[in-house]
């Protein structure tokens, strides 16, 4: 970018700051009046643009206007973050332009530290935080134009923008552009399914962005996993109030198996006489398993209750399962894993893992592997596969810990089909039955959305399936076969009709007249003397 371009960009950002300040001041004053801080009182005014209908409840109107105001302020916060990015980037370029050339690497480092310290003082943050902010600003302005444009438009938040910066940090320019286009460009060849990026809570958006990154990274997931597995470790960190953190960095299948088995055991111990929460039970069970050789009567983990076996879904592309492809599989509750890990779990007969094959044409699930046929169990597994987690917007509770629930109650005529089922977590299951929040709109492939008491509908996050990548050798074979098999053109509408195979049918019928009784008497019931004519009458009524 030329110096005149970025200096003009900086001046435009400064002008936008003034406009934003005036707009925020006007809303702040209006909200103060609506709260009773102004002379008009609580029922006389609302946010700009709000009109209270005479036939409507003024308090309901005020509540709706406040929700609209919150959404608008969130968009302004995103725009303000975009202005901070442009101002910081312009400041960096301006200081680079006026600074004296660095004679040694030490001089360049000192100049960078001075600039970061200045930004930290202006924003009243630590230098470490300011350094991360400066790095994000450079990434957004230099290589992520779609992200910066979405932030400027207010369609994504600063948290979403930072996630894109993080997930594109290890990608080449083409990969970074592909990730941006997938989530932010509706006209992209393969746009993301389900909710737009800005309508996902940041943690859920990070999961989707990470999944896309794992599939499209220039280095295969096998190579990166082999390198990272060497860093596995257990960490211990003291905390306050006599507590400490104990954590383990493990391969995904091992960690997921530990978590799901601990959750299943904790759920088995819940009951009317158990006062511990599910979170406390998980911690107690894990501690008991690590510190003892097993569960004995009277021990803290529950007095000898056997641990149920966890059932984890593994979604595997068919070609990866056969060893013909290197696309990652997906471990329920975690995300992408190397195909070698999935093949090992399936080959070793890990009966706590359920295999889900993926169609190589469009990425949709083909079938769920199971050792015995039980309809409720199969439906529940398909429900977990469809939703992946609690379908309430923003909820991150994974499917193993959720309840299968009829959207339309069985007593009201609801069926047990997949389109009438959801799997909310305990919290949002209770919310459905104790409030006006209602789920609806599920299908075979999409989880239900939710309608709030105010009448606003919030779509649920969908699985972002995409067609698997065919290895070059297989793609060449498919192309060759398609060229070898001639395409059937079908009938030509302009061609002549084929010749009549029985051109003398009139002469034949003339020599075999219909009997008068059969032709003239409606009540005729006698059999015909000619068997051929009898068969013909039976065939043609």
Coordinates of C-alpha atoms in Angstrom, one line a residue:
X1 CA 0.0 0.0 0.0
X2 CA 1.3 3.4 -1.0
X3 CA 2.0 6.0 1.7
X4 CA -0.8 8.2 0.4
X5 CA -3.2 5.3 0.6
X6 CA -2.5 4.4 4.2
X7 CA -2.4 8.0 5.4
X8 CA -5.8 8.6 3.8
X9 CA -7.1 5.4 5.4
X10 CA -5.9 6.8 8.8
X11 CA -7.6 10.1 8.3
X12 CA -10.8 8.4 7.3
X13 CA -10.6 6.2 10.5
X14 CA -10.2 9.4 12.6
X15 CA -13.3 10.9 11.0
X16 CA -15.2 7.7 11.7
X17 CA -14.2 7.9 15.4
X18 CA -16.0 11.3 15.6
X19 CA -19.2 9.9 13.9
X20 CA -19.2 6.9 16.2
X21 CA -18.7 9.1 19.3
X22 CA -21.7 11.2 18.4
X23 CA -23.9 8.1 17.7
X24 CA -22.9 6.5 21.0
X25 CA -23.6 9.7 23.0
X26 CA -27.1 9.9 21.5
X27 CA -27.9 6.4 22.4
X28 CA -26.5 6.7 25.9
X29 CA -28.7 9.8 26.5
X30 CA -31.7 8.0 25.2
X31 CA -31.1 5.0 27.4
X32 CA -30.8 7.2 30.4
X33 CA -34.1 8.8 29.7
X34 CA -35.7 5.3 29.2
X35 CA -34.4 4.2 32.6
X36 CA -36.0 7.2 34.3
X37 CA -32.9 9.4 34.5
X38 CA -34.4 11.9 32.1
X39 CA -37.5 14.1 32.5
X40 CA -39.7 11.8 30.3
X41 CA -39.7 8.8 32.7
X42 CA -39.6 5.0 32.0
X43 CA -42.6 4.7 29.8
X44 CA -42.2 7.9 27.6
X45 CA -39.0 7.2 25.6
X46 CA -36.8 4.5 24.2
X47 CA -33.9 4.0 21.9
X48 CA -33.8 6.1 18.7
X49 CA -36.3 4.8 16.2
X50 CA -38.5 3.1 18.8
X51 CA -42.2 3.8 18.4
X52 CA -44.7 2.7 21.0
X53 CA -48.0 1.6 19.6
X54 CA -51.1 2.7 21.4
X55 CA -52.5 -0.9 21.3
X56 CA -49.3 -2.5 22.6
X57 CA -47.9 -3.0 26.0
X58 CA -45.4 -0.1 26.5
X59 CA -43.1 -2.2 28.7
X60 CA -43.1 -5.0 26.1
X61 CA -42.2 -2.4 23.5
X62 CA -39.4 -1.1 25.7
X63 CA -38.0 -4.6 26.3
X64 CA -38.0 -5.3 22.6
X65 CA -36.3 -1.9 21.8
X66 CA -33.6 -2.6 24.4
X67 CA -32.8 -6.0 22.8
X68 CA -32.6 -4.2 19.4
X69 CA -30.4 -1.6 21.1
X70 CA -28.1 -4.3 22.5
X71 CA -27.7 -5.8 19.1
X72 CA -26.9 -2.4 17.5
X73 CA -24.3 -1.6 20.2
X74 CA -22.7 -5.0 19.6
X75 CA -22.3 -4.0 15.9
X76 CA -20.9 -0.6 16.9
X77 CA -18.4 -2.4 19.2
X78 CA -17.2 -4.4 16.2
X79 CA -16.9 -1.3 14.1
X80 CA -15.0 0.5 16.9
X81 CA -12.6 -2.5 17.0
X82 CA -12.1 -2.2 13.2
X83 CA -11.3 1.5 13.7
X84 CA -8.8 0.6 16.4
X85 CA -7.1 -1.8 14.0
X86 CA -6.9 0.8 11.2
X87 CA -5.6 3.5 13.6
X88 CA -3.0 1.2 15.1
X89 CA -1.8 -0.1 11.7
X90 CA -1.6 3.5 10.4
X91 CA 0.4 4.5 13.5
X92 CA 2.8 1.7 12.9
X93 CA 3.4 2.6 9.3
X94 CA 3.8 6.3 10.2
X95 CA 6.4 5.6 12.9
X96 CA 8.3 3.3 10.6
X97 CA 8.3 6.1 8.0
X98 CA 9.7 8.8 10.3
X99 CA 12.1 6.5 12.3
X100 CA 15.8 6.5 11.4
X101 CA 17.1 3.4 9.6
X102 CA 18.2 0.8 12.1
X103 CA 21.9 0.2 12.0
X104 CA 21.9 -3.1 13.9
X105 CA 19.2 -5.7 14.8
X106 CA 19.3 -4.4 18.4
X107 CA 18.2 -1.0 17.1
X108 CA 15.2 -2.4 15.3
X109 CA 14.2 -4.4 18.3
X110 CA 14.4 -1.3 20.5
X111 CA 12.2 0.7 18.0
X112 CA 9.6 -2.1 18.0
X113 CA 9.6 -2.1 21.9
X114 CA 9.2 1.7 22.0
X115 CA 6.2 1.6 19.6
X116 CA 4.5 -1.3 21.6
X117 CA 5.1 0.6 24.9
X118 CA 3.4 3.7 23.4
X119 CA 0.3 1.7 22.3
X120 CA 0.2 0.0 25.8
X121 CA 0.2 3.4 27.5
X122 CA -2.5 4.8 25.3
X123 CA -4.8 1.8 25.7
X124 CA -3.9 1.3 29.4
X125 CA -3.0 -2.3 28.9
X126 CA 0.2 -4.4 29.5
X127 CA 2.9 -4.4 27.0
X128 CA 2.3 -8.0 26.4
X129 CA -1.3 -7.4 25.6
X130 CA -0.3 -4.4 23.4
X131 CA 2.2 -6.5 21.5
X132 CA -0.5 -9.2 20.7
X133 CA -2.9 -6.4 19.6
X134 CA -0.3 -4.9 17.3
X135 CA 0.5 -8.3 15.8
X136 CA -3.3 -8.9 15.2
X137 CA -3.6 -5.5 13.5
X138 CA -0.8 -6.2 11.2
X139 CA -2.2 -9.6 10.2
X140 CA -5.7 -8.1 9.6
X141 CA -4.5 -5.2 7.5
X142 CA -1.9 -7.1 5.5
X143 CA -3.4 -10.5 4.7
X144 CA -7.1 -10.7 5.9
X145 CA -9.2 -8.2 3.9
X146 CA -12.5 -10.1 4.2
X147 CA -12.1 -10.4 8.0
X148 CA -11.4 -6.6 8.4
X149 CA -14.3 -5.8 6.1
X150 CA -16.7 -8.0 8.1
X151 CA -15.4 -6.4 11.3
X152 CA -15.9 -2.9 9.8
X153 CA -19.5 -3.8 8.8
X154 CA -20.2 -5.2 12.3
X155 CA -21.1 -8.7 11.0
X156 CA -18.5 -10.3 13.2
X157 CA -17.0 -9.4 16.6
X158 CA -13.4 -8.7 17.6
X159 CA -13.3 -12.1 19.2
X160 CA -14.3 -13.7 15.8
X161 CA -11.6 -11.7 14.0
X162 CA -8.9 -12.8 16.5
X163 CA -9.9 -16.4 16.0
X164 CA -9.4 -16.1 12.2
X165 CA -6.0 -14.5 12.9
X166 CA -5.1 -17.4 15.1
X167 CA -6.3 -20.1 12.8
X168 CA -4.6 -18.6 9.7
X169 CA -1.3 -18.0 11.4
X170 CA 0.2 -21.3 10.2
X171 CA -1.4 -21.2 6.7
X172 CA 0.1 -19.9 3.5
X173 CA -1.6 -16.9 1.8
X174 CA -3.8 -19.2 -0.3
X175 CA -4.9 -21.2 2.7
X176 CA -5.6 -18.1 4.7
X177 CA -7.7 -16.7 1.8
X178 CA -9.5 -20.0 1.5
X179 CA -10.5 -20.0 5.2
X180 CA -11.7 -16.4 5.0
X181 CA -13.8 -17.1 1.9
X182 CA -15.3 -20.3 3.4
X183 CA -16.7 -18.4 6.4
X184 CA -17.2 -14.9 5.2
X185 CA -17.9 -15.0 1.5
X186 CA -21.4 -16.4 0.7
X187 CA -20.4 -16.5 -3.0
X188 CA -17.4 -18.8 -2.3
X189 CA -17.4 -22.2 -4.2
X190 CA -17.9 -24.0 -0.8
X191 CA -19.3 -21.6 1.8
X192 CA -19.9 -22.8 5.4
X193 CA -23.2 -24.4 6.2
X194 CA -25.4 -23.4 9.1
X195 CA -25.1 -20.2 11.0
X196 CA -23.0 -17.3 9.6
X197 CA -19.7 -16.8 11.4
X198 CA -21.0 -13.8 13.3
X199 CA -24.0 -15.6 14.7
X200 CA -21.8 -18.3 16.3
X201 CA -20.4 -17.8 19.8
X202 CA -16.6 -17.5 19.6
X203 CA -15.9 -20.9 21.1
X204 CA -18.1 -22.6 18.5
X205 CA -16.7 -20.6 15.7
X206 CA -13.2 -21.5 16.7
X207 CA -14.2 -25.2 16.6
X208 CA -15.5 -24.8 13.0
X209 CA -12.5 -22.7 11.9
X210 CA -10.1 -25.2 13.4
X211 CA -11.8 -28.1 11.7
X212 CA -11.5 -26.3 8.3
X213 CA -7.9 -25.6 9.0
X214 CA -7.1 -29.2 9.8
X215 CA -8.6 -30.3 6.5
X216 CA -6.9 -27.8 4.3
X217 CA -3.5 -27.3 6.0
X218 CA -0.6 -27.6 3.6
X219 CA 1.0 -30.2 6.0
X220 CA -1.1 -33.4 6.5
X221 CA -2.6 -33.9 10.0
X222 CA -0.6 -37.1 10.2
X223 CA 2.7 -35.2 10.0
X224 CA 1.6 -32.5 12.5
X225 CA 0.2 -35.1 14.9
X226 CA 3.4 -37.1 14.9
X227 CA 5.3 -34.0 15.8
X228 CA 2.9 -32.9 18.5
X229 CA 2.5 -36.3 20.1
X230 CA 6.1 -36.1 21.2
X231 CA 5.2 -33.1 23.4
X232 CA 2.6 -35.1 25.5
X233 CA 3.0 -34.3 29.2
X234 CA 1.2 -33.9 32.6
X235 CA 1.3 -30.5 34.2
X236 CA 0.7 -29.4 37.8
X237 CA 0.0 -25.8 38.8
X238 CA -0.7 -24.6 42.4
X239 CA -3.7 -22.3 42.8
X240 CA -5.2 -20.3 45.7
X241 CA -7.4 -21.4 48.6
X242 CA -5.6 -24.7 48.9
X243 CA -6.4 -25.9 45.4
X244 CA -4.3 -26.8 42.4
X245 CA -4.6 -27.6 38.7
X246 CA -3.7 -31.0 37.3
X247 CA -3.9 -31.4 33.5
X248 CA -2.6 -33.7 30.8
X249 CA -1.6 -32.9 27.2
X250 CA -2.5 -36.2 25.4
X251 CA -3.5 -37.6 22.0
X252 CA -7.1 -36.7 21.3
X253 CA -8.4 -40.3 21.3
X254 CA -6.9 -40.9 24.8
X255 CA -8.1 -37.6 26.2
X256 CA -11.6 -38.1 24.8
X257 CA -11.9 -41.6 26.1
X258 CA -10.8 -40.5 29.6
X259 CA -13.3 -37.6 29.6
X260 CA -16.3 -39.6 28.3
X261 CA -15.6 -42.5 30.6
X262 CA -15.4 -40.2 33.6
X263 CA -18.6 -38.4 32.5
X264 CA -20.5 -41.7 32.1
X265 CA -19.3 -42.9 35.5
X266 CA -20.4 -39.5 37.1
X267 CA -23.8 -39.7 35.4
X268 CA -24.3 -43.2 36.8
X269 CA -23.7 -41.9 40.3
X270 CA -26.3 -39.1 40.1
X271 CA -29.5 -39.7 42.0
X272 CA -31.8 -38.3 44.7
X273 CA -29.3 -39.1 47.5
X274 CA -26.2 -37.7 45.7
X275 CA -25.5 -34.1 46.6
X276 CA -22.4 -33.6 44.4
X277 CA -22.8 -31.9 41.1
X278 CA -21.7 -33.6 37.8
X279 CA -18.6 -31.5 37.8
X280 CA -17.6 -32.5 41.3
X281 CA -18.3 -36.1 40.6
X282 CA -16.0 -36.1 37.6
X283 CA -13.2 -34.6 39.7
X284 CA -13.7 -37.1 42.5
X285 CA -13.9 -40.1 40.2
X286 CA -10.8 -39.1 38.3
X287 CA -8.8 -38.6 41.5
X288 CA -10.0 -41.9 42.9
X289 CA -9.0 -43.8 39.7
X290 CA -5.5 -42.2 39.7
X291 CA -4.8 -42.6 43.4
X292 CA -6.2 -46.2 43.9
X293 CA -6.2 -49.5 42.1
X294 CA -9.9 -49.5 41.8
X295 CA -13.3 -48.6 43.3
X296 CA -14.0 -50.2 46.7
X297 CA -16.9 -49.8 49.0
X298 CA -16.9 -46.6 50.9
X299 CA -14.5 -44.8 48.6
X300 CA -15.1 -41.3 47.5
X301 CA -16.0 -42.1 43.9
X302 CA -19.3 -43.8 44.8
X303 CA -19.0 -47.1 46.7
X304 CA -18.2 -49.6 44.0
X305 CA -20.7 -48.5 41.3
X306 CA -19.3 -50.0 38.0
X307 CA -18.3 -47.5 35.4
X308 CA -20.4 -47.5 32.2
X309 CA -18.5 -47.8 29.0
X310 CA -18.3 -44.5 27.0
X311 CA -19.6 -44.5 23.5
X312 CA -17.7 -42.1 21.3
X313 CA -18.5 -41.5 17.6
X314 CA -15.7 -41.5 15.0
X315 CA -16.7 -40.0 11.6
X316 CA -14.3 -41.4 9.0
X317 CA -14.1 -40.7 5.3
X318 CA -14.4 -44.0 3.5
X319 CA -11.2 -43.5 1.5
X320 CA -9.2 -42.6 4.7
X321 CA -10.5 -45.8 6.4
X322 CA -9.3 -47.8 3.4
X323 CA -5.9 -46.1 3.5
X324 CA -6.4 -44.5 0.1
X325 CA -6.7 -40.9 1.5
X326 CA -5.2 -38.7 4.2
X327 CA -8.2 -36.6 5.2
X328 CA -8.8 -36.3 8.9
X329 CA -11.5 -38.2 10.7
X330 CA -13.7 -36.4 13.3
X331 CA -13.8 -37.5 17.0
X332 CA -17.1 -36.6 18.7
X333 CA -16.5 -33.9 21.2
X334 CA -13.0 -33.0 20.0
X335 CA -12.7 -32.5 16.3
X336 CA -10.3 -33.6 13.5
X337 CA -7.9 -36.5 14.3
X338 CA -5.4 -38.3 12.0
X339 CA -6.9 -41.1 9.9
X340 CA -4.3 -43.5 11.3
X341 CA -5.7 -42.9 14.8
X342 CA -9.2 -43.7 13.6
X343 CA -8.1 -46.8 11.7
X344 CA -6.2 -48.0 14.8
X345 CA -9.3 -47.5 17.1
X346 CA -11.5 -49.4 14.6
X347 CA -9.0 -52.2 13.8
X348 CA -8.3 -52.9 17.5
X349 CA -12.0 -53.3 18.1
X350 CA -12.4 -50.5 20.6
X351 CA -16.1 -51.2 21.5
X352 CA -16.6 -47.9 23.1
X353 CA -16.1 -46.2 19.7
X354 CA -18.8 -46.1 17.1
X355 CA -17.6 -45.9 13.5
X356 CA -19.5 -43.5 11.1
X357 CA -18.6 -43.8 7.4
X358 CA -18.7 -40.7 5.2
X359 CA -19.8 -40.7 1.6
X360 CA -16.9 -39.8 -0.6
X361 CA -19.2 -37.8 -3.0
X362 CA -20.6 -35.1 -0.7
X363 CA -19.3 -35.7 2.9
X364 CA -22.7 -36.9 4.3
X365 CA -22.8 -39.8 6.8
X366 CA -23.5 -43.2 5.2
X367 CA -24.3 -45.4 8.2
X368 CA -23.5 -45.9 11.8
X369 CA -21.6 -49.1 12.7
X370 CA -23.1 -51.2 15.4
X371 CA -22.9 -54.7 16.7
X372 CA -26.7 -55.3 17.3
X373 CA -29.9 -53.7 15.8
X374 CA -31.9 -51.7 18.4
X375 CA -34.0 -48.9 16.9
X376 CA -33.8 -46.5 19.9
X377 CA -30.1 -46.9 20.2
X378 CA -29.6 -46.3 16.4
X379 CA -31.8 -43.2 16.5
X380 CA -29.9 -41.8 19.4
X381 CA -26.6 -42.3 17.7
X382 CA -27.9 -40.6 14.5
X383 CA -29.2 -37.7 16.7
X384 CA -25.7 -37.3 18.2
X385 CA -24.2 -37.4 14.8
X386 CA -26.6 -34.8 13.4
X387 CA -26.2 -32.3 16.3
X388 CA -22.8 -32.9 17.7
X389 CA -23.7 -31.0 20.9
X390 CA -26.6 -29.4 22.6
X391 CA -28.5 -27.5 19.8
X392 CA -29.2 -24.4 22.0
X393 CA -27.3 -21.5 20.3
X394 CA -23.9 -21.1 21.9
X395 CA -24.1 -24.1 24.1
X396 CA -21.0 -26.3 24.1
X397 CA -22.2 -29.3 26.0
X398 CA -21.2 -32.4 24.0
X399 CA -23.6 -35.1 23.0
X400 CA -22.7 -37.8 25.5
X401 CA -24.0 -35.6 28.3
X402 CA -27.3 -34.6 26.7
X403 CA -30.9 -35.9 26.8
X404 CA -32.9 -37.1 23.8
X405 CA -36.1 -35.0 23.8
X406 CA -39.3 -34.9 21.7
X407 CA -39.7 -31.4 20.2
X408 CA -43.5 -32.0 20.0
X409 CA -44.4 -34.1 23.1
X410 CA -45.5 -37.7 22.6
X411 CA -48.7 -36.9 24.4
X412 CA -49.5 -34.2 21.9
X413 CA -49.0 -36.5 18.9
X414 CA -45.2 -36.2 18.4
X415 CA -43.3 -39.0 16.8
X416 CA -39.9 -40.5 17.7
X417 CA -38.5 -39.8 14.3
X418 CA -35.2 -37.9 13.9
X419 CA -37.1 -34.8 12.7
X420 CA -39.0 -34.5 16.0
X421 CA -36.0 -35.1 18.2
X422 CA -33.4 -32.9 19.8
X423 CA -30.6 -33.5 22.4
X424 CA -30.5 -30.5 24.7
X425 CA -28.3 -30.6 27.7
X426 CA -29.9 -30.8 31.2
X427 CA -29.8 -27.0 31.6
X428 CA -31.5 -26.2 28.3
X429 CA -33.9 -29.2 28.6
X430 CA -35.1 -27.6 31.8
X431 CA -35.3 -24.2 30.1
X432 CA -37.7 -25.7 27.5
X433 CA -40.1 -27.0 30.1
X434 CA -39.9 -24.1 32.6
X435 CA -40.0 -21.1 30.2
X436 CA -41.3 -19.9 26.9
X437 CA -38.2 -20.9 25.0
X438 CA -39.3 -23.5 22.4
X439 CA -37.2 -25.6 19.9
X440 CA -38.5 -26.3 16.4
X441 CA -37.5 -26.8 12.8
X442 CA -35.4 -30.0 13.0
X443 CA -34.8 -32.2 10.0
X444 CA -32.8 -35.3 9.1
X445 CA -29.7 -33.2 8.6
X446 CA -30.3 -30.0 10.7
X447 CA -30.8 -29.6 14.5
X448 CA -33.7 -27.5 15.8
X449 CA -33.5 -23.8 16.2
X450 CA -34.9 -22.0 19.2
X451 CA -37.6 -19.2 19.6
X452 CA -37.2 -16.9 22.6
X453 CA -40.0 -15.5 24.8
X454 CA -39.7 -12.2 22.9
X455 CA -40.5 -14.0 19.6
X456 CA -37.0 -13.9 18.1
X457 CA -35.8 -17.0 16.4
X458 CA -32.2 -18.2 16.8
X459 CA -30.8 -20.8 14.4
X460 CA -28.9 -23.7 15.7
X461 CA -25.4 -24.5 14.6
X462 CA -25.2 -27.2 11.9
X463 CA -22.4 -29.6 11.1
X464 CA -20.2 -28.2 8.4
X465 CA -19.8 -31.3 6.3
X466 CA -18.0 -31.0 3.0
X467 CA -17.1 -33.4 0.2
X468 CA -13.9 -35.3 0.9
X469 CA -10.8 -34.7 -1.2
X470 CA -10.2 -37.5 -3.7
X471 CA -6.5 -38.6 -4.0
X472 CA -5.1 -37.6 -7.4
X473 CA -4.7 -41.3 -8.5
X474 CA -8.3 -42.2 -7.7
X475 CA -9.6 -39.0 -9.4
X476 CA -7.7 -39.9 -12.5
X477 CA -9.1 -43.4 -12.5
X478 CA -12.7 -42.1 -12.2
X479 CA -12.1 -39.6 -15.0
X480 CA -10.7 -42.3 -17.2
X481 CA -13.6 -44.6 -16.6
X482 CA -16.1 -41.8 -17.3
X483 CA -14.4 -41.3 -20.7
X484 CA -14.4 -45.0 -21.5
X485 CA -18.2 -45.5 -20.9
X486 CA -20.2 -43.9 -23.7
X487 CA -23.0 -41.6 -22.5
X488 CA -26.5 -42.8 -23.3
X489 CA -28.1 -40.0 -25.3
X490 CA -31.7 -41.3 -24.8
X491 CA -34.4 -41.2 -27.3
X492 CA -34.2 -38.6 -30.1
X493 CA -37.5 -36.6 -30.1
X494 CA -37.0 -35.8 -33.8
X495 CA -36.5 -39.4 -34.9
X496 CA -39.2 -41.4 -36.8
X497 CA -41.4 -43.9 -35.0
X498 CA -40.3 -47.5 -35.3
X499 CA -42.2 -49.7 -37.8
X500 CA -45.4 -51.3 -36.7
X501 CA -44.6 -54.9 -35.7
X502 CA -48.1 -56.1 -36.5
X503 CA -49.2 -54.2 -39.6
X504 CA -52.0 -56.6 -40.6
X505 CA -53.9 -56.5 -37.3
X506 CA -57.1 -55.2 -39.0
X507 CA -57.2 -58.3 -41.3
X508 CA -56.7 -60.5 -38.2
X509 CA -59.5 -59.0 -36.2
X510 CA -61.8 -59.1 -39.2
X511 CA -61.3 -62.8 -39.4
X512 CA -62.1 -63.2 -35.7
X513 CA -65.4 -61.4 -35.1
X514 CA -66.7 -60.8 -31.6
X515 CA -69.6 -63.1 -30.5
X516 CA -72.9 -61.3 -30.6
X517 CA -73.8 -62.3 -27.1
X518 CA -70.6 -60.9 -25.7
X519 CA -71.0 -57.6 -27.6
X520 CA -74.7 -57.0 -27.2
X521 CA -75.9 -58.6 -24.0
X522 CA -74.7 -56.7 -20.8
X523 CA -75.7 -59.6 -18.6
X524 CA -73.9 -62.2 -20.6
X525 CA -72.1 -64.7 -18.4
X526 CA -71.5 -67.8 -20.6
X527 CA -67.9 -68.8 -21.4
X528 CA -66.6 -68.1 -24.9
X529 CA -65.9 -70.9 -27.2
X530 CA -62.7 -69.4 -28.4
X531 CA -60.0 -69.5 -25.6
X532 CA -57.9 -66.8 -27.3
X533 CA -60.8 -64.4 -27.2
X534 CA -61.6 -65.2 -23.6
X535 CA -58.0 -64.4 -22.6
X536 CA -58.1 -61.2 -24.6
X537 CA -61.3 -60.1 -22.9
X538 CA -59.9 -60.8 -19.5
X539 CA -56.7 -58.8 -20.2
X540 CA -58.5 -55.8 -21.7
X541 CA -61.7 -55.7 -19.6

